[in-house]
XYZ file of C-alpha atoms in Angstrom:
530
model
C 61.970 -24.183 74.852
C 59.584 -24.304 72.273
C 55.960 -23.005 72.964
C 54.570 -21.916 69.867
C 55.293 -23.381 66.089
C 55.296 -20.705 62.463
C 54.786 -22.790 59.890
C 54.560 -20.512 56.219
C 54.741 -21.503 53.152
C 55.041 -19.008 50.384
C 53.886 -20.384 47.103
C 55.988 -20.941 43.980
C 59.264 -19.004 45.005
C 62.438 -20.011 43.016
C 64.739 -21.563 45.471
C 68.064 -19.168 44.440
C 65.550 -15.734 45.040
C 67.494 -14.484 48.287
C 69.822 -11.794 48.985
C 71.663 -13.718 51.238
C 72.612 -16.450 48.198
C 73.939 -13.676 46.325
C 71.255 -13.499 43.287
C 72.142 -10.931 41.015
C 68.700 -8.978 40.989
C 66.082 -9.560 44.316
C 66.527 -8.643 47.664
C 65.546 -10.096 50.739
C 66.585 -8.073 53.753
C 64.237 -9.798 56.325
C 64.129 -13.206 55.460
C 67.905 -12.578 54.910
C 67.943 -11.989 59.276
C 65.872 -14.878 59.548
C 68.697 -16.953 57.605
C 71.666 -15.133 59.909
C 69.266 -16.555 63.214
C 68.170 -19.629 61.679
C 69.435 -22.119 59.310
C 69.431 -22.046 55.574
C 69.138 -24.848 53.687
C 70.766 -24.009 50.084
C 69.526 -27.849 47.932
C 66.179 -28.098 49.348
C 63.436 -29.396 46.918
C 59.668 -29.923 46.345
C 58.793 -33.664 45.953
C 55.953 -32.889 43.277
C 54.242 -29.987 41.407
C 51.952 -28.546 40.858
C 50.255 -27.419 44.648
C 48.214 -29.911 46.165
C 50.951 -33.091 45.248
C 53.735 -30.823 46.464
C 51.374 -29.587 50.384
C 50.570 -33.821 50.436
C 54.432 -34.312 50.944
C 54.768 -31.571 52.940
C 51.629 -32.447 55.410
C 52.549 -35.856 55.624
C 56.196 -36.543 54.967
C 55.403 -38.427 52.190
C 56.639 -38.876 48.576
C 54.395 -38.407 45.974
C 54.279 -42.305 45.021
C 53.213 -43.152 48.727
C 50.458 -40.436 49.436
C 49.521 -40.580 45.649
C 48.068 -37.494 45.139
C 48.725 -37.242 41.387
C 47.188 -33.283 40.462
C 45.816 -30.587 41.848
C 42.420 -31.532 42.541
C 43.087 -35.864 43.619
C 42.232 -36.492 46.526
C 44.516 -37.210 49.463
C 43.806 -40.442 51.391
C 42.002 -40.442 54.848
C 44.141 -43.749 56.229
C 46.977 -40.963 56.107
C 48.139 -38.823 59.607
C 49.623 -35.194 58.897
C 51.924 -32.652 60.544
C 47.785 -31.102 61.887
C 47.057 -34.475 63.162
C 49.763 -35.115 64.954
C 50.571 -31.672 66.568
C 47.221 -32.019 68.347
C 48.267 -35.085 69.840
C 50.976 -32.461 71.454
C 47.870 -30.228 72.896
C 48.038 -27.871 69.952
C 45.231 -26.681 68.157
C 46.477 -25.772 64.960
C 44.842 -23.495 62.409
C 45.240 -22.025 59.128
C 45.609 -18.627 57.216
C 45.182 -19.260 53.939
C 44.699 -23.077 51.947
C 46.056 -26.319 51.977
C 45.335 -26.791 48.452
C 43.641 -30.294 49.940
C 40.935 -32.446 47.814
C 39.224 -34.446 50.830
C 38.750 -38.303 51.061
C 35.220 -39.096 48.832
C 34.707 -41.692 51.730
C 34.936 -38.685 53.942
C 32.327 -36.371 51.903
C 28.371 -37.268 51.479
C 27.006 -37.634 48.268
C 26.164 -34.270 46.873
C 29.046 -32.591 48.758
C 29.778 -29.447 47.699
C 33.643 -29.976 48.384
C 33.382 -32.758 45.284
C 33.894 -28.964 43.147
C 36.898 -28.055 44.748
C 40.752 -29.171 46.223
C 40.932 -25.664 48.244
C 38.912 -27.736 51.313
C 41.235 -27.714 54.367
C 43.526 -30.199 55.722
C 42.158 -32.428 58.333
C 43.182 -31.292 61.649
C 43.418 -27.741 60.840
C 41.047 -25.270 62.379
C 40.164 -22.640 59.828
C 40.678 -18.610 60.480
C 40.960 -17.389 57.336
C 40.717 -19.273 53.911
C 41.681 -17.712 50.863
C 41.676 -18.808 46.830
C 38.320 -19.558 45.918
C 36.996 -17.829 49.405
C 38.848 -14.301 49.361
C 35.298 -12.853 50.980
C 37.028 -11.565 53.880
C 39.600 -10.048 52.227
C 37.424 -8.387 50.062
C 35.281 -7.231 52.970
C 38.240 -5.255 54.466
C 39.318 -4.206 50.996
C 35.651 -2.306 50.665
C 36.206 -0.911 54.271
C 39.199 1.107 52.892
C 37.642 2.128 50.186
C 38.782 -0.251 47.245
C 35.918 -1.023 44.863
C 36.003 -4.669 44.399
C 34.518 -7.305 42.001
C 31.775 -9.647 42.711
C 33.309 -12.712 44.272
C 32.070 -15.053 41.311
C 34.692 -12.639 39.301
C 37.353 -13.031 41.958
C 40.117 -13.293 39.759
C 39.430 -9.936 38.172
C 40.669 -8.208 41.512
C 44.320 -8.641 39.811
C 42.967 -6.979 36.348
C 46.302 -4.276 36.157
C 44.411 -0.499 35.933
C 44.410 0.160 32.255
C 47.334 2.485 31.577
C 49.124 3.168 28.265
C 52.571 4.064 30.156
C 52.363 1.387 32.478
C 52.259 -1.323 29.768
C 54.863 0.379 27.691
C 57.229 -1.214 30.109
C 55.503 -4.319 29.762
C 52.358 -6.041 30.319
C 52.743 -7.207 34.000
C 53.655 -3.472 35.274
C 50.536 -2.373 35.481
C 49.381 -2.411 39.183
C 45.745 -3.543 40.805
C 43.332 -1.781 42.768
C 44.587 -2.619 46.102
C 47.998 -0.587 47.643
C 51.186 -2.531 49.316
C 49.279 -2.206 52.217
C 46.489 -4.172 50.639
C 47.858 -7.116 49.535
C 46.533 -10.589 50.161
C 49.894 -11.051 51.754
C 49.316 -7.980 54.590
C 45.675 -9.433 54.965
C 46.658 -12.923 56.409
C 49.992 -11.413 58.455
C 47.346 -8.812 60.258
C 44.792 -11.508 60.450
C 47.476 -14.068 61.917
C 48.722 -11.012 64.201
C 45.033 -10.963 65.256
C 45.033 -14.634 66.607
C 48.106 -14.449 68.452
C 47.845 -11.574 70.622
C 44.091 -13.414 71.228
C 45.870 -16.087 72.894
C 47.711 -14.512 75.174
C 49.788 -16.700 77.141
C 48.273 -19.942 75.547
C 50.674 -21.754 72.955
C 49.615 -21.569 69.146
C 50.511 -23.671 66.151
C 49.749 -21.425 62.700
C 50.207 -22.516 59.108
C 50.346 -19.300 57.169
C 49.757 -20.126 53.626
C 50.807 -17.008 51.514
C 49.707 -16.848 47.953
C 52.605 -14.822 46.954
C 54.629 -14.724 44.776
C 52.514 -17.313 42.530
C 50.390 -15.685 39.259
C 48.657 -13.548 38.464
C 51.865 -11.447 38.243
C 50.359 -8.431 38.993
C 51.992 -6.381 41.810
C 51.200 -3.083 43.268
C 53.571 0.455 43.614
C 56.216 0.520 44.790
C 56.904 -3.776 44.240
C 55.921 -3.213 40.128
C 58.762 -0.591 39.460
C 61.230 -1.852 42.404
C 63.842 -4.090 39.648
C 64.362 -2.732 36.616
C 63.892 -4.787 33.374
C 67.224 -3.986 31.948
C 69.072 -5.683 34.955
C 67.144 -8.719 35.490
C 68.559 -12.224 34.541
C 67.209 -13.916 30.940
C 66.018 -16.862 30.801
C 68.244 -20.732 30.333
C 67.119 -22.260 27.383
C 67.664 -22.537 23.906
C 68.473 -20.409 21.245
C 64.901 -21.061 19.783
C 61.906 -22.962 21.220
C 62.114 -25.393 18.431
C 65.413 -26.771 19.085
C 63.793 -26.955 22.833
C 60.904 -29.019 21.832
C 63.225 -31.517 20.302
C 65.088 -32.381 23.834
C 61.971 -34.808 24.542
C 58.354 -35.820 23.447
C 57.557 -34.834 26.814
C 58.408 -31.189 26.272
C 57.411 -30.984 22.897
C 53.924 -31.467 23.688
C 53.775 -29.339 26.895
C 55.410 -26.381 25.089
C 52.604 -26.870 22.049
C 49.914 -26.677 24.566
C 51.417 -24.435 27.244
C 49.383 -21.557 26.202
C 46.202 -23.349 27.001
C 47.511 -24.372 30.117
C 48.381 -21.126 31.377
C 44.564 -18.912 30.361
C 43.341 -19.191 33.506
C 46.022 -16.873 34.851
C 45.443 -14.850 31.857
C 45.009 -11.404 33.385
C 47.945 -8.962 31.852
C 45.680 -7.320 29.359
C 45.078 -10.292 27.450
C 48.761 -11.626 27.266
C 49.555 -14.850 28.347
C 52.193 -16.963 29.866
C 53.200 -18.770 26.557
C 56.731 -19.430 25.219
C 56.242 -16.640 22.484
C 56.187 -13.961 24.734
C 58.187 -10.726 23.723
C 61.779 -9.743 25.267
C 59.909 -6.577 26.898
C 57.331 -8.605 28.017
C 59.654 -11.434 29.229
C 61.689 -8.455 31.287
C 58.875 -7.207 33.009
C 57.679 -10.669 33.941
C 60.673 -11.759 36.134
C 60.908 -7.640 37.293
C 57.067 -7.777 38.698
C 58.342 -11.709 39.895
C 60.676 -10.434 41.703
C 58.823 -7.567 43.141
C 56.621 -9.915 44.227
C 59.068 -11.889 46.613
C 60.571 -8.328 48.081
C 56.732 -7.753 48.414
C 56.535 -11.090 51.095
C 59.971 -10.311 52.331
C 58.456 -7.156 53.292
C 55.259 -8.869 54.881
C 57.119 -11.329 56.576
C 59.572 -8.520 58.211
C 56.347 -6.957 60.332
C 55.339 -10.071 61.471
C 59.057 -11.006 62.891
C 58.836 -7.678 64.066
C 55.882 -8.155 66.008
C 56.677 -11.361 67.022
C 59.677 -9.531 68.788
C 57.746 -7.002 70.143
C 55.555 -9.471 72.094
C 58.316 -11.492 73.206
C 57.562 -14.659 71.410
C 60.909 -15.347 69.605
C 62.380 -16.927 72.240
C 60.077 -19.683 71.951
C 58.731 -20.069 68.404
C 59.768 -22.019 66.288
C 60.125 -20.287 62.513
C 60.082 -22.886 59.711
C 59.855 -21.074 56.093
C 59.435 -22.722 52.963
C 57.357 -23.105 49.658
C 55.736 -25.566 47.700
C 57.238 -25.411 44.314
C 59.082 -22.890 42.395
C 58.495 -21.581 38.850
C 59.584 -21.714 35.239
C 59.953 -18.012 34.263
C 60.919 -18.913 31.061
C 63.541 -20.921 31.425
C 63.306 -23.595 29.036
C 60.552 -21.262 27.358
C 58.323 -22.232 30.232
C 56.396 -20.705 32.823
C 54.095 -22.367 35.876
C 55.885 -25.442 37.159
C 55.828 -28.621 35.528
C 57.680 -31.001 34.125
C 61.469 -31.637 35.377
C 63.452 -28.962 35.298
C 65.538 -27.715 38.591
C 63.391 -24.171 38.896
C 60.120 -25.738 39.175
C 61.779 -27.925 42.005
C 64.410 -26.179 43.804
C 63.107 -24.184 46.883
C 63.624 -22.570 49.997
C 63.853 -23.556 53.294
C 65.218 -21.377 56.404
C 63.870 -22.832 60.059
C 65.244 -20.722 63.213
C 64.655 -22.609 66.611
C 64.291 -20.682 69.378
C 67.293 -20.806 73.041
C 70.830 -20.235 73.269
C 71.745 -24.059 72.768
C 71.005 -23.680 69.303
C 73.188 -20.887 68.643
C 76.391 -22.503 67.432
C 74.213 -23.386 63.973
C 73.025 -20.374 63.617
C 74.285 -18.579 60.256
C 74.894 -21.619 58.736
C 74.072 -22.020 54.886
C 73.267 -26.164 54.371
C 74.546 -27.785 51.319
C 73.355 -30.871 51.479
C 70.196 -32.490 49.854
C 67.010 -31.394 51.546
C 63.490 -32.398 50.487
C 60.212 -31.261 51.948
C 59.045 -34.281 53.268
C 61.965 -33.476 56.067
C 59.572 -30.718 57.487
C 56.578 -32.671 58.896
C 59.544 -35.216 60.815
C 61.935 -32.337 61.836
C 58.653 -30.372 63.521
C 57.545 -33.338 65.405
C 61.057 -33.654 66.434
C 61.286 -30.451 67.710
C 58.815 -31.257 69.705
C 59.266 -34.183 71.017
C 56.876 -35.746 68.846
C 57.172 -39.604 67.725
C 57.728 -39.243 63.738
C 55.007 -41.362 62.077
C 56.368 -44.760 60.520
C 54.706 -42.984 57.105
C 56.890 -40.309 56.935
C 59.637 -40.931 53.951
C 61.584 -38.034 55.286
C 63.778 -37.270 58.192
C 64.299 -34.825 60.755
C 66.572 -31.765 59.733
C 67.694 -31.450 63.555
C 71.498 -32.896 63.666
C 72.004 -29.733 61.146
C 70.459 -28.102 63.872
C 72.006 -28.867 66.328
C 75.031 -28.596 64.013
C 75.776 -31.823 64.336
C 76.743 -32.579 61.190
C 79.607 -30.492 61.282
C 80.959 -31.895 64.997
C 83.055 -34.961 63.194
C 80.177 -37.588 64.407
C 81.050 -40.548 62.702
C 77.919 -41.821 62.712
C 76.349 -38.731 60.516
C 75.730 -39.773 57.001
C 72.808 -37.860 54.747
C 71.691 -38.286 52.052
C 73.254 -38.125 48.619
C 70.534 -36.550 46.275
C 67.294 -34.618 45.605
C 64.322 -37.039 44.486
C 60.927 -35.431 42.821
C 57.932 -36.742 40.858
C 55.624 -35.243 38.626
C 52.182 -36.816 37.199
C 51.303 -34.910 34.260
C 47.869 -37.426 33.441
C 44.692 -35.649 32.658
C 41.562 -36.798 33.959
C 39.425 -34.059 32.128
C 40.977 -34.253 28.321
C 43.198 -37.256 28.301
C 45.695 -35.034 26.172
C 48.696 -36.357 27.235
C 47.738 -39.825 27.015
C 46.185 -39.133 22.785
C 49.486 -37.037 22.367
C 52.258 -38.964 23.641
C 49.880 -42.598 23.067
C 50.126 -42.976 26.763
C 47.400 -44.448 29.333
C 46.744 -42.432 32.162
C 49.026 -44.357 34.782
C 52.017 -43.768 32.612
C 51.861 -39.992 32.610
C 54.344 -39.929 34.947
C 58.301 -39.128 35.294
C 60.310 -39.006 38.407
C 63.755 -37.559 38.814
C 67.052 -38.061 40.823
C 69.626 -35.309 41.272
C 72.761 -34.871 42.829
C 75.761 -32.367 42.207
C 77.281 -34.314 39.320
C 74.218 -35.937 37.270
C 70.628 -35.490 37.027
C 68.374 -38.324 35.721
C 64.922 -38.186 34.477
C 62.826 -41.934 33.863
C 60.015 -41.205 32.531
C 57.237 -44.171 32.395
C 56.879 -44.980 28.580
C 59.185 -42.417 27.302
C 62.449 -41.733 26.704
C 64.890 -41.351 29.427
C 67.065 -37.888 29.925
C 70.527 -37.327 31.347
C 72.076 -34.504 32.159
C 75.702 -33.462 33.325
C 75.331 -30.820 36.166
C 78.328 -29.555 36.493
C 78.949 -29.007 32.763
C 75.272 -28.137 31.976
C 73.352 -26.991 34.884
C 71.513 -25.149 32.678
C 70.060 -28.997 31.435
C 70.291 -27.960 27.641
C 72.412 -31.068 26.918
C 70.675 -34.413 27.333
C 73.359 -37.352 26.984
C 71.039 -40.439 27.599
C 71.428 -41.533 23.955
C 75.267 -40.407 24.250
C 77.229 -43.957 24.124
C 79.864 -42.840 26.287
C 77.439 -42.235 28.677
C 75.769 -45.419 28.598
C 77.422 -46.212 32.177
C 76.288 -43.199 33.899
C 72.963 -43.479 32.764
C 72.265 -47.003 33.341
C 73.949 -46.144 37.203
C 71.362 -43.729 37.673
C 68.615 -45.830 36.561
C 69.479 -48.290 39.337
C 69.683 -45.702 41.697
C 66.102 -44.585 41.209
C 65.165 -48.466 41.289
C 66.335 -48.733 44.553
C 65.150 -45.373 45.740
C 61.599 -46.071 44.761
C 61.916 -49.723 46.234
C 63.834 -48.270 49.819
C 60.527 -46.157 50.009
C 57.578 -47.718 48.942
C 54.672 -47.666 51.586
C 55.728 -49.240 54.584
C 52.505 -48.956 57.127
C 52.479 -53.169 58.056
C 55.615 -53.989 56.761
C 57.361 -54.118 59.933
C 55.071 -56.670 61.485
C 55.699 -60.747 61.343
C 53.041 -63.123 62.283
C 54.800 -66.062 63.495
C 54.505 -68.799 66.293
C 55.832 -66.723 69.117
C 54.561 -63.499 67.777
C 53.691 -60.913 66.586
C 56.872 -59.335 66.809
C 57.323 -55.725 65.201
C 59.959 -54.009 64.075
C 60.119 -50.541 62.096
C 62.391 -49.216 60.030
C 65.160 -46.821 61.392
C 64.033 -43.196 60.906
C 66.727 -41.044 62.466
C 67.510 -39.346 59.817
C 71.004 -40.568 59.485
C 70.931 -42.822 56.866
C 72.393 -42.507 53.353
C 70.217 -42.678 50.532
């Protein structure tokens, strides 16, 4: 039975950064366990980047062209229900360690309102124990109690400044470590605080979102996650044999690798080096090292709170969902962050373990088929016996489950592909729109993906195509490629009908007529192919 729900979300982790999938550098020991008593699911994607698109599909089920939160920092529509919402209509009171990455409603907020300067407000129907981001004063508070001399909190971003050290940066710029231990990590701060909470409630049931930071820039990491992979054995980036040949793949990444370095200064902290495409081999090395470190530095987090969580007897009724918002560039493609199109800014994890014995004969099980992150809201509510709100685009993950899918039903379909979005307008500059001679509504692209092809429409803009079982890499694009013509203009007509199968359906169900209304929604089992 469940009692209690575990909802984390660990922010920009590269879907293929596991043990247990066999990549050639990171380990995951503990998350590894929770895959062995869980359920992995291997092709799960992120709807949208950057952060506050990608948590709108996650908090309401939605894809990005339905909730319409464009960039970090647009605001997410009040008319809307989320995962929050709803749970409290199950008695649950849930609350939140660490940001939603949520700009509110501005019918919501009164003129003046200071949370018109930010999108790190909280989600509606969250209660708040411990924000993070742009509010880190707690954190810093217990920092100074152990003795760490921290900034001012106007200079919060300085608390990553690596301690200036001629050998550390001979191994590259990202090795140097902060001021704060393994012990002292952001990460460590929000598993004792959430720790805190639960043993507070005793025998009362508890729904937390635990929002970890890591492993998302600064890529600063202390001892011993800095030195843990060494540069030499680390995997190089996919891309081209020079960035210029990359640039000429598309307009689109022609003008986001010219301005890249821009876009990246205000995560600018490894001793004035930044993110951009021309960094240096050693430099490059270090990067995806510290990455890495950074994950086995979460891994390591999240192993003490499964630990406790054992220890006070609440496994056997939790459910465990883990997952992330987006993943990251780490220059593949000569990019970092997560933009754009490519699969590492969109392929992600997700591992859920359901608690009692009559979901055992799943457990183990590695899931190949297409997952997207507006499954989670549905397949919570599901789990607990929750109605899944007419809104929701996704569809609960529990016939994989309940292994279901792999009992012969006949009546099991799933669906066929990975969809994603990305709005790349800017409200501030406008420099995509001067640079590409766009307006702002056409800044976007959106993207359909399955194991043979992957197409890319952009609005205004060449489309790409790309073979992914002869290129998964995505170096090739074959959209102007004649003999291709077919494929491409197959795949185009599958997005059509994707985008038209999902478009907002709040009313659409109802029909006014003489012996009406009469109402009748959509099938949302889940077991429909699309």
């Amino acid at each position: 039975m469940i009692k209690n729900v575990l909802l984390i979300t660990a922010d920009q982790w590269r879907g293929a950064c596991f043990s247990a999938l066999n990549h050639p550098v990171v380990k995951t020991p503990n998350l590894d366990r929770l895959a062995q008593e869980g359920v992995m699911f291997t092709q799960h994607y992120s709807q949208a980047t950057p952060c506050s698109p990608s948590r709108a599909s996650i908090h309401t089920g939605m894809y990005q062209h339905n909730h319409r939160v464009c960039r970090n920092g647009t605001p997410l529509d009040q008319r809307f229900t989320n995962i929050a919402l709803e749970a409290r209509k199950q008695g649950f009171k849930p609350v939140l360690f660490g940001y939603t990455d949520t700009a509110l409603d501005p019918d919501t907020l009164a003129a003046g309102s200071p949370e018109f300067r930010s999108y790190e407000t909280v989600l509606p129907g969250y209660d708040t124990e411990e924000l993070l981001i742009e509010k880190p004063d707690n954190w810093f508070a217990w920092l100074a109690k152990q003795g760490v001399a921290v900034p001012a909190i106007e200079d919060f971003h300085s608390i990553y400044k690596p301690q200036k050290n001629a050998a550390d940066f001979d191994r590259g710029a990202s090795y140097g470590t902060p001021c704060y231990t393994a012990d002292q990590t952001e990460t460590a701060f929000l598993r004792e605080r959430a720790e805190e909470y639960i043993t507070q409630q005793a025998s009362n049931p508890w729904f937390i979102h635990l929002s970890w930071i890591k492993p998302h820039p600064p890529f600063v990491a202390p001892e011993p996650y800095n030195s843990m992979y060494d540069p030499a054995d680390v995997d190089m980036p996919l891309r081209q044999s020079n960035i210029e040949q990359e640039k000429q793949q598309h307009p689109y990444l022609n003008f986001y690798l010219n301005n890249m370095q821009n876009l990246n200064r205000y995560w600018n902290v490894m001793d004035g080096k930044g993110l951009g495409p021309d960094m240096s081999e050693k430099d490059l090395r270090q990067l995806r090292a510290t990455y890495y470190g950074l994950i086995s530095e979460v891994d390591a987090q999240f192993g003490k709170l499964y630990t406790f969580l054992s220890e006070q007897d609440l496994l056997g009724n939790t459910l465990i969902v883990f997952c992330s918002d987006h993943g990251e560039q780490l220059g593949d493609h000569y990019l970092s962050d997560k933009q754009g199109f490519f699969d590492q800014s969109y392929h992600i994890p997700l591992i859920i373990r359901v608690p009692g014995t009559e979901w055992d004969a799943a457990r183990g099980q590695q899931i190949t088929q297409f997952t997207e992150n507006i499954d989670i809201m549905p397949t919570i509510l599901d789990m607990l016996g929750s109605a899944i709100p007419l809104q929701c685009d996704g569809y609960s993950l529990r016939p994989f489950l309940e292994r279901q899918f792999f009992e012969g039903n006949s009546d099991m379909s799933w669906r066929s592909a990975a969809h994603w979005e990305h709005d790349y307008r800017d409200i501030l500059l406008g420099d995509p729109e001067s640079k590409l001679g766009l307006n702002l509504d056409e800044c976007s692209l959106a993207v359909i993906r399955d194991n043979d092809y992957k197409y890319v429409h952009f609005n205004q803009l060449p489309p790409l195509l790309f073979d992914m079982q002869a290129d998964p890499a995505e170096l090739n694009n074959l959209a102007d490629n004649p003999e291709y013509t077919q494929i491409t203009l197959k795949y185009a007509q599958k997005m059509l009908s994707w985008r038209m199968s999902s478009n907002e359906r709040t009313l659409t169900g109802w029909h006014y007529h003489a012996d009406g209304p009469s109402y009748r929604p959509d099938d949302k089992r889940g077991n429909l192919k699309r």
